[in-house]
């Protein structure tokens, strides 16, 4: 520390006659050069020392150099200034002590992290027990005691069941409490036991259906409607939708083969598990894997064919997993309904270990998505022809031409399916869910251009105007115009002669991306695939290396190729 002399030499310094810069003050006594030995920390040090009146004197600067302090002289105040130097050993020791204390703090932090993880795990187990396992157990017990309990006790116990199982329990209790249900339980009517069980199943399945969404700022970006059609051959079909947060909506369409009480309760388990996992913050893939493992552990032969999706209502991005469900239909704005052909994985609960993968779909303004359970497309006419193979897509596109609203669309398709069967005995139970996305980039525009290379200049002019209106930087403009020109040339090579190509592009500011689509009859073949000339291969390489995503979708009348590129 400054202005402090080492305590070990305080006695010596008090008796020294300070010699600064060789100056001597000793009352004119004779100074004789000293031959005495000086040891510092056990090592001999040579000092220019002197004997004066029998005392040994050394220069203060030399002593400071030997033991580690600095000496200065302030001539204005005639003051000797002594400053101690940092002790390297002490500094090293202090450093080690600091690091040790930091390690202790890090260890404490790790301990708290482990405690937090353990608390989360315990909380997760408690949550599953309270919200899932316990309600399901109570529901199972309740269904087994329907004939033993009076109506009042049945209703009281149903009120204690929480979550989705609670809805099913209250639906059963309400039915038993009705005149018809109570009479059947007491065997007081001519209704058969099979009919009674079917009506209980109906009540359970009805309890699976969601309540109408509450008013929400994000709800203006889409329109959503679902429906269930009961048939003579019953499966437990259901749909569901619910918010995960203000801008995230979950969609579910599912079906449990078989129409008994066991299958209906299995559907309750599946719906409850999907809801609970997603609301706990699990990703879609993690949720599907968790639910699959849970349902498989239930044992038995039951499984759930389900399509589960998560929609960002602001951006229009739909992430979904198809676990044994039907391929949905997608209608782009002013286009036809086309099959959305994506991978289909094993149903939930069918196999012990399934590696699910999610698909991503970008919805634009005016796009419609039609989800449904398998039985809707499996219905057959008298010739053994399936509705999905012959009339399903045609019915959807006829409804488009009639500009049906979503609820009219559902009724129209279900009526068409029933009429296709030609007999009410062949109508199957099914669930449908239709979504129309209303929000999109107002900068999405399109033009129709003759599909020959000579009209490439029209593409360039269309792109330049669109990009300039969108405020895109000149550097990005040049790159995107070249991408459009290369893609248009490739499309001209594969599309039918004399046809027009619909060129559509849009800017998504919230994602800082540019989307370009081209629609034309391409024979179901992507213009970026297959063998071609050297110039074609160069164009394909350029497009793939300058875009973030390339997609192709085949259709009946027209195919679509899309590229997405980031903006700088």
Short mmCIF file of C-alpha atoms in Angstrom, two decimals, residues 260-523:
data_model
loop_
_atom_site.label_atom_id
_atom_site.label_comp_id
_atom_site.label_asym_id
_atom_site.label_seq_id
_atom_site.Cartn_x
_atom_site.Cartn_y
_atom_site.Cartn_z
CA UNK A 260 -67.07 -48.58 -27.85
CA UNK A 261 -66.72 -46.91 -24.49
CA UNK A 262 -63.11 -48.10 -24.27
CA UNK A 263 -62.25 -46.39 -27.56
CA UNK A 264 -64.04 -43.21 -26.50
CA UNK A 265 -62.09 -43.08 -23.23
CA UNK A 266 -58.89 -43.70 -25.18
CA UNK A 267 -59.70 -40.65 -27.29
CA UNK A 268 -60.12 -38.63 -24.09
CA UNK A 269 -56.69 -39.79 -22.93
CA UNK A 270 -55.11 -38.78 -26.27
CA UNK A 271 -56.73 -35.35 -26.37
CA UNK A 272 -55.80 -34.64 -22.75
CA UNK A 273 -52.20 -35.72 -23.29
CA UNK A 274 -51.77 -33.57 -26.42
CA UNK A 275 -53.23 -30.50 -24.72
CA UNK A 276 -51.19 -30.90 -21.53
CA UNK A 277 -47.84 -31.45 -23.29
CA UNK A 278 -48.21 -28.49 -25.64
CA UNK A 279 -49.37 -26.16 -22.88
CA UNK A 280 -46.34 -27.15 -20.81
CA UNK A 281 -44.10 -25.73 -23.54
CA UNK A 282 -43.09 -28.98 -25.23
CA UNK A 283 -42.37 -28.69 -28.94
CA UNK A 284 -44.71 -30.35 -31.42
CA UNK A 285 -42.28 -33.20 -32.14
CA UNK A 286 -41.60 -33.72 -28.42
CA UNK A 287 -45.34 -33.71 -27.75
CA UNK A 288 -46.05 -36.34 -30.40
CA UNK A 289 -43.25 -38.57 -29.10
CA UNK A 290 -44.40 -38.18 -25.48
CA UNK A 291 -48.05 -38.88 -26.29
CA UNK A 292 -47.14 -41.86 -28.45
CA UNK A 293 -45.11 -43.40 -25.62
CA UNK A 294 -47.86 -42.73 -23.07
CA UNK A 295 -50.61 -44.25 -25.23
CA UNK A 296 -48.45 -47.25 -26.09
CA UNK A 297 -47.85 -47.86 -22.37
CA UNK A 298 -51.62 -48.00 -21.89
CA UNK A 299 -51.46 -51.26 -23.78
CA UNK A 300 -54.32 -52.84 -25.67
CA UNK A 301 -54.94 -52.56 -29.38
CA UNK A 302 -56.09 -48.96 -29.52
CA UNK A 303 -54.33 -46.14 -31.36
CA UNK A 304 -55.19 -42.63 -32.53
CA UNK A 305 -54.91 -41.51 -36.14
CA UNK A 306 -54.34 -37.78 -35.76
CA UNK A 307 -53.04 -34.71 -37.51
CA UNK A 308 -51.77 -32.12 -35.03
CA UNK A 309 -50.71 -28.65 -36.16
CA UNK A 310 -49.51 -25.43 -34.56
CA UNK A 311 -50.41 -22.22 -36.40
CA UNK A 312 -48.67 -18.87 -35.95
CA UNK A 313 -51.66 -16.63 -36.57
CA UNK A 314 -49.45 -13.62 -37.31
CA UNK A 315 -47.06 -15.08 -39.90
CA UNK A 316 -49.34 -17.83 -41.23
CA UNK A 317 -46.75 -20.55 -40.61
CA UNK A 318 -48.36 -23.92 -39.87
CA UNK A 319 -46.13 -26.63 -38.39
CA UNK A 320 -47.80 -30.03 -38.32
CA UNK A 321 -47.26 -33.76 -37.85
CA UNK A 322 -49.47 -36.36 -39.53
CA UNK A 323 -49.64 -39.46 -37.31
CA UNK A 324 -51.74 -41.86 -39.34
CA UNK A 325 -54.24 -39.20 -40.42
CA UNK A 326 -55.60 -38.38 -43.86
CA UNK A 327 -53.77 -36.09 -46.26
CA UNK A 328 -55.40 -32.67 -45.99
CA UNK A 329 -56.53 -30.44 -48.85
CA UNK A 330 -55.04 -27.02 -49.48
CA UNK A 331 -56.55 -24.30 -51.62
CA UNK A 332 -54.30 -21.38 -52.43
CA UNK A 333 -56.02 -18.07 -53.10
CA UNK A 334 -57.98 -18.31 -56.38
CA UNK A 335 -56.68 -21.81 -57.00
CA UNK A 336 -58.09 -25.33 -56.76
CA UNK A 337 -58.11 -27.62 -53.75
CA UNK A 338 -55.12 -29.93 -54.04
CA UNK A 339 -53.90 -32.83 -51.92
CA UNK A 340 -51.23 -31.70 -49.47
CA UNK A 341 -48.94 -34.68 -49.93
CA UNK A 342 -46.63 -34.95 -46.93
CA UNK A 343 -45.16 -37.90 -44.97
CA UNK A 344 -47.63 -39.88 -42.83
CA UNK A 345 -46.21 -41.48 -39.69
CA UNK A 346 -47.51 -44.28 -37.46
CA UNK A 347 -50.67 -43.56 -35.43
CA UNK A 348 -50.19 -42.47 -31.83
CA UNK A 349 -49.88 -45.49 -29.55
CA UNK A 350 -49.46 -48.02 -32.35
CA UNK A 351 -45.69 -48.54 -32.02
CA UNK A 352 -43.39 -48.15 -29.06
CA UNK A 353 -40.82 -45.92 -30.73
CA UNK A 354 -41.62 -43.63 -33.65
CA UNK A 355 -39.38 -40.85 -34.97
CA UNK A 356 -41.86 -38.12 -35.86
CA UNK A 357 -40.88 -35.22 -38.12
CA UNK A 358 -42.79 -32.00 -38.60
CA UNK A 359 -43.73 -30.33 -41.87
CA UNK A 360 -44.01 -26.56 -42.39
CA UNK A 361 -46.65 -24.87 -44.54
CA UNK A 362 -46.85 -21.14 -45.20
CA UNK A 363 -50.42 -19.87 -45.48
CA UNK A 364 -51.11 -16.70 -47.41
CA UNK A 365 -54.11 -14.43 -47.50
CA UNK A 366 -57.19 -16.30 -48.73
CA UNK A 367 -55.69 -19.80 -48.41
CA UNK A 368 -57.97 -22.54 -47.13
CA UNK A 369 -57.03 -25.78 -45.38
CA UNK A 370 -59.43 -28.72 -45.09
CA UNK A 371 -58.64 -31.40 -42.46
CA UNK A 372 -60.70 -34.55 -41.99
CA UNK A 373 -60.61 -38.05 -40.54
CA UNK A 374 -60.13 -41.09 -42.74
CA UNK A 375 -63.71 -42.37 -42.67
CA UNK A 376 -64.95 -39.39 -44.68
CA UNK A 377 -62.87 -40.50 -47.65
CA UNK A 378 -63.37 -44.22 -47.03
CA UNK A 379 -67.12 -44.23 -47.63
CA UNK A 380 -68.07 -46.39 -50.63
CA UNK A 381 -70.86 -46.46 -53.15
CA UNK A 382 -72.56 -49.59 -54.41
CA UNK A 383 -69.76 -50.17 -56.93
CA UNK A 384 -67.18 -50.29 -54.14
CA UNK A 385 -65.66 -46.97 -55.22
CA UNK A 386 -64.34 -44.78 -52.41
CA UNK A 387 -65.43 -41.19 -51.99
CA UNK A 388 -61.79 -40.03 -51.71
CA UNK A 389 -60.88 -41.58 -55.04
CA UNK A 390 -63.76 -40.28 -57.09
CA UNK A 391 -65.64 -37.31 -55.72
CA UNK A 392 -63.92 -35.81 -52.68
CA UNK A 393 -61.68 -33.32 -54.50
CA UNK A 394 -64.36 -32.55 -57.07
CA UNK A 395 -66.85 -31.78 -54.31
CA UNK A 396 -64.44 -29.35 -52.68
CA UNK A 397 -63.76 -27.55 -55.93
CA UNK A 398 -67.46 -27.36 -56.79
CA UNK A 399 -67.98 -25.74 -53.41
CA UNK A 400 -65.24 -23.26 -54.25
CA UNK A 401 -67.03 -22.26 -57.41
CA UNK A 402 -70.15 -21.62 -55.34
CA UNK A 403 -68.13 -19.32 -53.04
CA UNK A 404 -69.27 -21.22 -49.96
CA UNK A 405 -68.40 -19.97 -46.51
CA UNK A 406 -66.57 -22.47 -44.30
CA UNK A 407 -69.68 -23.75 -42.54
CA UNK A 408 -71.45 -24.12 -45.88
CA UNK A 409 -68.37 -25.91 -47.20
CA UNK A 410 -68.52 -28.47 -44.39
CA UNK A 411 -72.20 -29.17 -44.83
CA UNK A 412 -71.83 -29.35 -48.61
CA UNK A 413 -68.99 -31.90 -48.49
CA UNK A 414 -70.73 -34.04 -45.88
CA UNK A 415 -73.96 -34.01 -47.93
CA UNK A 416 -72.01 -34.94 -51.06
CA UNK A 417 -70.37 -37.83 -49.22
CA UNK A 418 -73.73 -39.11 -47.96
CA UNK A 419 -75.24 -38.83 -51.44
CA UNK A 420 -72.24 -40.68 -52.91
CA UNK A 421 -72.93 -43.65 -50.63
CA UNK A 422 -76.48 -43.94 -51.98
CA UNK A 423 -77.49 -45.56 -48.72
CA UNK A 424 -77.65 -44.22 -45.19
CA UNK A 425 -76.37 -47.54 -43.90
CA UNK A 426 -72.97 -46.90 -45.52
CA UNK A 427 -72.34 -43.46 -43.98
CA UNK A 428 -69.34 -43.50 -41.60
CA UNK A 429 -68.66 -41.27 -38.63
CA UNK A 430 -66.15 -38.53 -39.41
CA UNK A 431 -64.76 -35.23 -38.17
CA UNK A 432 -63.74 -32.26 -40.29
CA UNK A 433 -61.97 -28.99 -39.57
CA UNK A 434 -61.73 -26.12 -42.08
CA UNK A 435 -59.43 -23.10 -41.77
CA UNK A 436 -59.26 -19.95 -43.86
CA UNK A 437 -56.30 -17.66 -43.33
CA UNK A 438 -57.30 -14.04 -43.77
CA UNK A 439 -54.09 -12.20 -42.99
CA UNK A 440 -51.23 -11.95 -45.43
CA UNK A 441 -48.78 -9.60 -47.03
CA UNK A 442 -50.58 -6.79 -48.79
CA UNK A 443 -47.63 -6.70 -51.21
CA UNK A 444 -48.49 -10.13 -52.69
CA UNK A 445 -49.17 -9.57 -56.39
CA UNK A 446 -49.27 -11.71 -59.51
CA UNK A 447 -49.39 -11.50 -63.29
CA UNK A 448 -50.08 -13.90 -66.15
CA UNK A 449 -47.27 -14.27 -68.72
CA UNK A 450 -47.14 -16.42 -71.85
CA UNK A 451 -44.99 -19.47 -71.13
CA UNK A 452 -42.26 -18.98 -73.73
CA UNK A 453 -38.72 -17.62 -73.18
CA UNK A 454 -39.40 -14.63 -75.44
CA UNK A 455 -41.64 -13.19 -72.70
CA UNK A 456 -38.89 -13.26 -70.05
CA UNK A 457 -38.63 -9.46 -70.33
CA UNK A 458 -42.20 -9.24 -69.00
CA UNK A 459 -41.09 -11.16 -65.93
CA UNK A 460 -38.17 -8.76 -65.45
CA UNK A 461 -40.42 -5.69 -65.67
CA UNK A 462 -42.99 -7.20 -63.31
CA UNK A 463 -40.30 -8.07 -60.78
CA UNK A 464 -38.58 -4.68 -61.02
CA UNK A 465 -41.79 -2.77 -60.38
CA UNK A 466 -42.82 -5.05 -57.52
CA UNK A 467 -39.44 -4.81 -55.82
CA UNK A 468 -39.18 -1.06 -56.26
CA UNK A 469 -42.67 -0.58 -54.84
CA UNK A 470 -41.66 -2.77 -51.90
CA UNK A 471 -38.61 -0.64 -51.15
CA UNK A 472 -36.15 -3.49 -51.78
CA UNK A 473 -32.46 -2.55 -52.00
CA UNK A 474 -30.87 -2.40 -55.45
CA UNK A 475 -28.45 -5.23 -54.59
CA UNK A 476 -31.33 -7.54 -53.66
CA UNK A 477 -33.33 -6.42 -56.69
CA UNK A 478 -30.65 -7.56 -59.12
CA UNK A 479 -30.33 -10.96 -57.44
CA UNK A 480 -34.09 -11.60 -57.21
CA UNK A 481 -34.75 -10.51 -60.80
CA UNK A 482 -32.08 -12.94 -61.99
CA UNK A 483 -33.63 -15.73 -59.87
CA UNK A 484 -37.06 -15.04 -61.39
CA UNK A 485 -35.61 -15.01 -64.92
CA UNK A 486 -33.83 -18.35 -64.40
CA UNK A 487 -36.91 -19.96 -62.84
CA UNK A 488 -39.21 -18.69 -65.60
CA UNK A 489 -36.89 -20.12 -68.27
CA UNK A 490 -36.88 -23.52 -66.53
CA UNK A 491 -40.69 -23.48 -66.25
CA UNK A 492 -41.02 -22.68 -69.96
CA UNK A 493 -38.96 -25.79 -70.78
CA UNK A 494 -41.36 -28.16 -68.96
CA UNK A 495 -44.81 -26.54 -69.27
CA UNK A 496 -47.23 -27.26 -72.09
CA UNK A 497 -46.77 -25.18 -75.18
CA UNK A 498 -49.03 -22.16 -75.52
CA UNK A 499 -50.02 -22.02 -71.86
CA UNK A 500 -49.72 -19.08 -69.51
CA UNK A 501 -47.57 -19.03 -66.39
CA UNK A 502 -48.90 -17.33 -63.29
CA UNK A 503 -46.02 -15.43 -61.66
CA UNK A 504 -46.76 -14.48 -58.05
CA UNK A 505 -44.45 -12.81 -55.57
CA UNK A 506 -44.67 -11.31 -52.11
CA UNK A 507 -42.54 -9.65 -49.46
CA UNK A 508 -42.89 -10.73 -45.83
CA UNK A 509 -41.36 -7.89 -43.77
CA UNK A 510 -41.79 -9.67 -40.44
CA UNK A 511 -39.53 -12.47 -41.70
CA UNK A 512 -37.41 -10.38 -44.05
CA UNK A 513 -38.00 -12.85 -46.88
CA UNK A 514 -39.11 -12.74 -50.51
CA UNK A 515 -41.43 -15.43 -51.91
CA UNK A 516 -41.74 -16.23 -55.61
CA UNK A 517 -44.19 -18.76 -57.05
CA UNK A 518 -44.89 -19.86 -60.59
CA UNK A 519 -48.00 -21.84 -61.56
CA UNK A 520 -48.25 -23.77 -64.84
CA UNK A 521 -49.10 -27.24 -66.22
CA UNK A 522 -45.68 -28.89 -65.78
CA UNK A 523 -46.75 -32.51 -66.04
#
